[in-house]
mmCIF file of C-alpha atoms in Angstrom:
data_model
loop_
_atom_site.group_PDB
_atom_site.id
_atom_site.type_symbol
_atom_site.label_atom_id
_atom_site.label_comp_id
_atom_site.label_asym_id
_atom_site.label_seq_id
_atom_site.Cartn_x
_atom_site.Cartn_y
_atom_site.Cartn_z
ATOM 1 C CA UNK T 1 169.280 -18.213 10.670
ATOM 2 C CA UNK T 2 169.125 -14.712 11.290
ATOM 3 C CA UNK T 3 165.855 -15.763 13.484
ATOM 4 C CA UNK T 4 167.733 -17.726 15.443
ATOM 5 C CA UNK T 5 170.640 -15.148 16.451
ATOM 6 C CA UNK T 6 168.054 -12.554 17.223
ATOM 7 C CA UNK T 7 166.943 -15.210 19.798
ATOM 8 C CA UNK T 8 169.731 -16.003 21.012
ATOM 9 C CA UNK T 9 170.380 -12.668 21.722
ATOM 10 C CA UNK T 10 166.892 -12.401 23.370
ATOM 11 C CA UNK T 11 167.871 -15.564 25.599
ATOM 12 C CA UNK T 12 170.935 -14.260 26.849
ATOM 13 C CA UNK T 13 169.691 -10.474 27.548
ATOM 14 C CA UNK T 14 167.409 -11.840 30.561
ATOM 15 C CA UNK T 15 169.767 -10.022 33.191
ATOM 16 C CA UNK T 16 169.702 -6.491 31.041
ATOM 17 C CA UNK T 17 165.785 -7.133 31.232
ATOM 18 C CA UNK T 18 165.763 -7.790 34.641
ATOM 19 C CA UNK T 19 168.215 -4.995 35.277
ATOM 20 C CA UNK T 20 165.864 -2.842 32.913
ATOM 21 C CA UNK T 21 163.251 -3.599 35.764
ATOM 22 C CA UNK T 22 165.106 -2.595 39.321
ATOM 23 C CA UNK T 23 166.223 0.395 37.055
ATOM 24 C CA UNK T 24 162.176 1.033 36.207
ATOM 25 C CA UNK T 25 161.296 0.738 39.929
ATOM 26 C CA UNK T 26 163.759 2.899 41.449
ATOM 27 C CA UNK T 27 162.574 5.552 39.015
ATOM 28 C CA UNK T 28 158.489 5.199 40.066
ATOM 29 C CA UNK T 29 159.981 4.529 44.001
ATOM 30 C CA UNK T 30 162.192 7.923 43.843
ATOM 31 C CA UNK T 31 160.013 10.234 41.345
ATOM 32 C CA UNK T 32 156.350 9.295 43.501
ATOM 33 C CA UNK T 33 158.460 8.960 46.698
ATOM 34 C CA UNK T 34 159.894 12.600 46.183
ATOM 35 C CA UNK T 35 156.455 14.044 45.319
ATOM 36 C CA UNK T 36 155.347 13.128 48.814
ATOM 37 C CA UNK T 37 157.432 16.163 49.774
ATOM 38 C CA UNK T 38 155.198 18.477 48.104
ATOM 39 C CA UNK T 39 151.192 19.575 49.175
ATOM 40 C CA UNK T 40 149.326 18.920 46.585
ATOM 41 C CA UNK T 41 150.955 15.163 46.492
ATOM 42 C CA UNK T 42 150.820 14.678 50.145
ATOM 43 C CA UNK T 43 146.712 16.447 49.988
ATOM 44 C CA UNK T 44 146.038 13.533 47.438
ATOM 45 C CA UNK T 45 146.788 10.527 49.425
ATOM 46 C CA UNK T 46 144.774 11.574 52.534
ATOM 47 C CA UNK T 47 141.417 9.632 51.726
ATOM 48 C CA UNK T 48 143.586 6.249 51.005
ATOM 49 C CA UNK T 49 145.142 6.900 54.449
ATOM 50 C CA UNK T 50 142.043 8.004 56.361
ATOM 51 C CA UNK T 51 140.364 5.003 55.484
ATOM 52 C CA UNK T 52 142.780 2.330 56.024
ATOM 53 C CA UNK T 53 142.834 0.315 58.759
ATOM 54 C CA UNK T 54 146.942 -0.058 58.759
ATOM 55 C CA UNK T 55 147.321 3.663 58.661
ATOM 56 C CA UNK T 56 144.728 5.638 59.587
ATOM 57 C CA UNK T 57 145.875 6.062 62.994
ATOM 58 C CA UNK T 58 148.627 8.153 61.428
ATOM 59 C CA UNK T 59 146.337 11.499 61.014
ATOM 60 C CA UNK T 60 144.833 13.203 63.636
ATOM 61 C CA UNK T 61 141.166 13.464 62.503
ATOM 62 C CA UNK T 62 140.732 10.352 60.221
ATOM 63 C CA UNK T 63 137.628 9.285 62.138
ATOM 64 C CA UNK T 64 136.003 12.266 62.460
ATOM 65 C CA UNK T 65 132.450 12.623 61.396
ATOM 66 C CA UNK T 66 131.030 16.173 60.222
ATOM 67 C CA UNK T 67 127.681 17.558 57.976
ATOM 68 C CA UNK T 68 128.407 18.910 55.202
ATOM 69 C CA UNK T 69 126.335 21.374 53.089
ATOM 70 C CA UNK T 70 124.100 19.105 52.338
ATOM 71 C CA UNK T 71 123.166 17.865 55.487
ATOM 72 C CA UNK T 72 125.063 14.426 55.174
ATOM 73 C CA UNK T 73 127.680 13.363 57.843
ATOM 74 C CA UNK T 74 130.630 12.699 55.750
ATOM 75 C CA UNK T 75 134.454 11.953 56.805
ATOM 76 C CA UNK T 76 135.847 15.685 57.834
ATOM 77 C CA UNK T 77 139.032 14.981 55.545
ATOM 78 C CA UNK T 78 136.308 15.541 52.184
ATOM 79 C CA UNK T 79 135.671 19.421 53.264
ATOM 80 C CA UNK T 80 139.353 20.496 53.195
ATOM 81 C CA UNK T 81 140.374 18.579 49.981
ATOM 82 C CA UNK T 82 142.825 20.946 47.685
ATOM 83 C CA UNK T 83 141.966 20.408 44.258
ATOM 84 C CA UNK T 84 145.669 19.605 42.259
ATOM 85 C CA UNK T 85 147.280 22.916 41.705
ATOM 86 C CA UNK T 86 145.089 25.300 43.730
ATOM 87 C CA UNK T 87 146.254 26.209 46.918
ATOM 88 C CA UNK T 88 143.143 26.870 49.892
ATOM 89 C CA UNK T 89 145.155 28.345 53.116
ATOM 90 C CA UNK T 90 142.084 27.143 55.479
ATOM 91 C CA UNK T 91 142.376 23.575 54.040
ATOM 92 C CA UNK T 92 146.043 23.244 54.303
ATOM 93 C CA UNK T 93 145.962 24.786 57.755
ATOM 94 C CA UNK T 94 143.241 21.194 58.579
ATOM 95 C CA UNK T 95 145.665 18.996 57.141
ATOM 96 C CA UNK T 96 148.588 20.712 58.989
ATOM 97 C CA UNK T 97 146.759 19.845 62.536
ATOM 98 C CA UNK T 98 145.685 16.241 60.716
ATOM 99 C CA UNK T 99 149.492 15.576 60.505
ATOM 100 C CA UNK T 100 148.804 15.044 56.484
ATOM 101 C CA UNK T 101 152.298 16.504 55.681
ATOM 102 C CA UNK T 102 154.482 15.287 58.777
ATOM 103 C CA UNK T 103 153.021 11.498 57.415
ATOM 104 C CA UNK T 104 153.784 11.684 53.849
ATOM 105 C CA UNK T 105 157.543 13.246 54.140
ATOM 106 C CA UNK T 106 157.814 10.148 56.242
ATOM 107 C CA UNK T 107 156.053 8.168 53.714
ATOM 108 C CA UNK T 108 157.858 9.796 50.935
ATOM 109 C CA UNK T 109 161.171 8.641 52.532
ATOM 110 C CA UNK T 110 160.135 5.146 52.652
ATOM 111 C CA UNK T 111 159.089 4.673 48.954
ATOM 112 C CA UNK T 112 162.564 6.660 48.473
ATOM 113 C CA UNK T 113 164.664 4.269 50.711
ATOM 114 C CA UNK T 114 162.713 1.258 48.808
ATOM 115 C CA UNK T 115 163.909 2.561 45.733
ATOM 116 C CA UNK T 116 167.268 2.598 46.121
ATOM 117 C CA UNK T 117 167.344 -0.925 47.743
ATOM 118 C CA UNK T 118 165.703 -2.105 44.428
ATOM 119 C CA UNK T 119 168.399 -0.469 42.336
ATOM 120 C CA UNK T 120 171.340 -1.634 44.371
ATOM 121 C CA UNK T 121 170.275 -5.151 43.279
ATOM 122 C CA UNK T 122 171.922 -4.659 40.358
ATOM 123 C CA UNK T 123 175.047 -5.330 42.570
ATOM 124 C CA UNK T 124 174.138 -6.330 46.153
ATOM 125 C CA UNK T 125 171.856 -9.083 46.091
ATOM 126 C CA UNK T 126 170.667 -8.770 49.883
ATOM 127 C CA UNK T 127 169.877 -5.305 48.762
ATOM 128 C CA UNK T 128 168.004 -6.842 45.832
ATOM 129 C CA UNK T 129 165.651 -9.173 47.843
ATOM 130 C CA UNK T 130 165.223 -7.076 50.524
ATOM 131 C CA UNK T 131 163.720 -4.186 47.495
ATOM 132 C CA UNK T 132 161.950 -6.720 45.811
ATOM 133 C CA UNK T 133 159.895 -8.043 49.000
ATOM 134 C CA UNK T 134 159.504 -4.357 50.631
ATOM 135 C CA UNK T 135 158.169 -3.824 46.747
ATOM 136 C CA UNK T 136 155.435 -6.294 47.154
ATOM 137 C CA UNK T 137 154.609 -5.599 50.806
ATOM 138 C CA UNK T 138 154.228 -2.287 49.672
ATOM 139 C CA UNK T 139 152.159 -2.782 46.548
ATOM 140 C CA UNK T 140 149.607 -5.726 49.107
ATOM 141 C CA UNK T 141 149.152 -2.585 51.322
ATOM 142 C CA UNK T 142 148.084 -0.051 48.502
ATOM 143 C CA UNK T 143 146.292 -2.702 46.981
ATOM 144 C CA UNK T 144 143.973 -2.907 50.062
ATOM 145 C CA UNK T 145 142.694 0.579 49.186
ATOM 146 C CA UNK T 146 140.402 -1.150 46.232
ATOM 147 C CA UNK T 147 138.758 -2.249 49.653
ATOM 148 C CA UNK T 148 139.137 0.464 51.921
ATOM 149 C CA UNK T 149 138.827 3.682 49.922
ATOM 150 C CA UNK T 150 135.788 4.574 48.769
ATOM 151 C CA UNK T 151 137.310 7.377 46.400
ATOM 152 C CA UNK T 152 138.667 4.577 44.022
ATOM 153 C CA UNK T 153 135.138 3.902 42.579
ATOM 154 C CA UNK T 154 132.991 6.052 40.390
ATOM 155 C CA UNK T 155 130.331 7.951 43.026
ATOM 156 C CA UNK T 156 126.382 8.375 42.203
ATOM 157 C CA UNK T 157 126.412 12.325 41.765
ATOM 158 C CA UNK T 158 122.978 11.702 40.338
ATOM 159 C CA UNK T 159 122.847 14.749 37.595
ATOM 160 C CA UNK T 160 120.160 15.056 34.794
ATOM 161 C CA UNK T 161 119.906 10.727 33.493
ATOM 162 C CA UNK T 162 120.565 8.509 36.242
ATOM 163 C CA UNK T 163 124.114 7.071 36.810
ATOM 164 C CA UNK T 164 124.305 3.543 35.641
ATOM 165 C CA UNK T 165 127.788 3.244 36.405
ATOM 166 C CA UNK T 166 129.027 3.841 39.560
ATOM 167 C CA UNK T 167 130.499 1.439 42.602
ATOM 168 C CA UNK T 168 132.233 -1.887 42.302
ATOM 169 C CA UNK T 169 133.676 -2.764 39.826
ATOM 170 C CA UNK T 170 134.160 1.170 38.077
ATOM 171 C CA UNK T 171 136.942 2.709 39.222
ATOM 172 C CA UNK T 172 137.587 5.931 39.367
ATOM 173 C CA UNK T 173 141.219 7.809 38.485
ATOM 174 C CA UNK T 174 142.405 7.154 42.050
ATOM 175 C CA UNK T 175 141.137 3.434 41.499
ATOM 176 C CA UNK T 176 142.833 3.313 38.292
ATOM 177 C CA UNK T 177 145.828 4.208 39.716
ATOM 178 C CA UNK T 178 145.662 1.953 42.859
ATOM 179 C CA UNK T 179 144.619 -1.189 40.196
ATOM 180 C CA UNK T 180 148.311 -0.575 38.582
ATOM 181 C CA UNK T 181 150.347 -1.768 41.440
ATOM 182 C CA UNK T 182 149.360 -4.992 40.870
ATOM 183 C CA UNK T 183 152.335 -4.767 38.339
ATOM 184 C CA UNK T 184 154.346 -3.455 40.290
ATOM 185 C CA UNK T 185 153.771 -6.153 43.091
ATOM 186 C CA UNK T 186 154.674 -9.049 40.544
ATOM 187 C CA UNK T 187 157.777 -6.782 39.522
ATOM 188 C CA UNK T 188 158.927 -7.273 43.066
ATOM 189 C CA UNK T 189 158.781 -11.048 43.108
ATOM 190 C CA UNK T 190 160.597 -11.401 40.424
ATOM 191 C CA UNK T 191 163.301 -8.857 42.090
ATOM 192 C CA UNK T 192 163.319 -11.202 45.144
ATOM 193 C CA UNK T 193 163.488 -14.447 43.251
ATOM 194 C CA UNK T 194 166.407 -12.894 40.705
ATOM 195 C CA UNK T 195 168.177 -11.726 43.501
ATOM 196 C CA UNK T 196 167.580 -14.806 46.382
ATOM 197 C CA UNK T 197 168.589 -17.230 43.322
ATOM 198 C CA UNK T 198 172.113 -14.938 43.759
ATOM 199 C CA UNK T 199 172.414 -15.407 47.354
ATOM 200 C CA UNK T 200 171.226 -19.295 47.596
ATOM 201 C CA UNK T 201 173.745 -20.841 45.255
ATOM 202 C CA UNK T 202 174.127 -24.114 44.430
ATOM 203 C CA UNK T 203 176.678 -26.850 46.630
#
């Protein structure tokens, strides 16, 4: 019996859960979103944007070419890279002329903007489906960094026993992170579904 009211409770709770979800968004869209605002955050995301095809033309020097110390030609972006919570003047003065922070207060502003869509689902429906398919739009695109970023796997650094695990499929932190979304994309269909189900009622 008491098995039964527990789910019933369960059964009827389905819009708090689904609530419990724009409400979960909005807070990962506005906390991330705000970073973006910040240098170290918007230093972080330049390899994902430097190699992707949809964005790259954002930055200044994303295609540029240089030798590094050790004679390889490398992507210029991976000599001026600011290691979290250490602040280089000559690498923040590259990503200034790159455009790196102009991009990702715009950037910022979007995931922001998303957000709050998302959350006002809880009473506007439009707003609802419009968050939840800008949510999966923008989880497809980050997704496409497993592909275009070669950060998100674990590099050969070689060291003193060869590397046996490096490249597809080991990622690395920033792969790890990029792998996540994939949540967050189904969150979003089930936004725009909840929330289109709202707007298309039945005759």
């Amino acid at each position: 019996m008491q098995n039964n009211r527990l789910y019933g409770y369960v059964l009827k709770s389905d819009t708090w859960f689904v609530n419990f979800l724009r409400i979960s968004i909005f807070i990962v869209m506005a906390w991330i979103g705000g970073l973006k605002a910040f240098q170290y955050e918007a230093d972080g995301i330049v390899p994902f944007v430097a190699n992707s095809p949809l964005m790259s033309f954002f930055y200044k020097n994303a295609g540029n070419k240089v030798t590094n110390e050790e004679s390889k030609t490398v992507p210029e972006y991976t000599l001026y890279k600011n290691p979290e919570g250490k602040m280089i003047q000559k690498n923040i003065d590259w990503h200034i002329r790159n455009g790196t922070y102009v991009f990702s207060y715009g950037l910022g502003t979007m995931i922001v903007m998303i957000g709050v869509l998302v959350l006002l689902g809880i009473w506007s429906p439009k707003a609802g489906a419009a968050g939840g398919a800008l949510t999966f739009l923008m989880s497809l695109v980050t997704l496409s960094f497993l592909i275009t970023t070669p950060e998100v796997y674990v590099p050969d650094l070689g060291g003193d026993l060869p590397t046996p695990h490096y490249g597809f499929p080991y990622l690395s932190g920033a792969g790890r992170l990029v792998l996540k979304d994939i949540i967050m994309m189904a969150g979003g269909l089930v936004l725009f579904s909840d929330s289109l189900k709202k707007l298309i009622k039945p005759l």
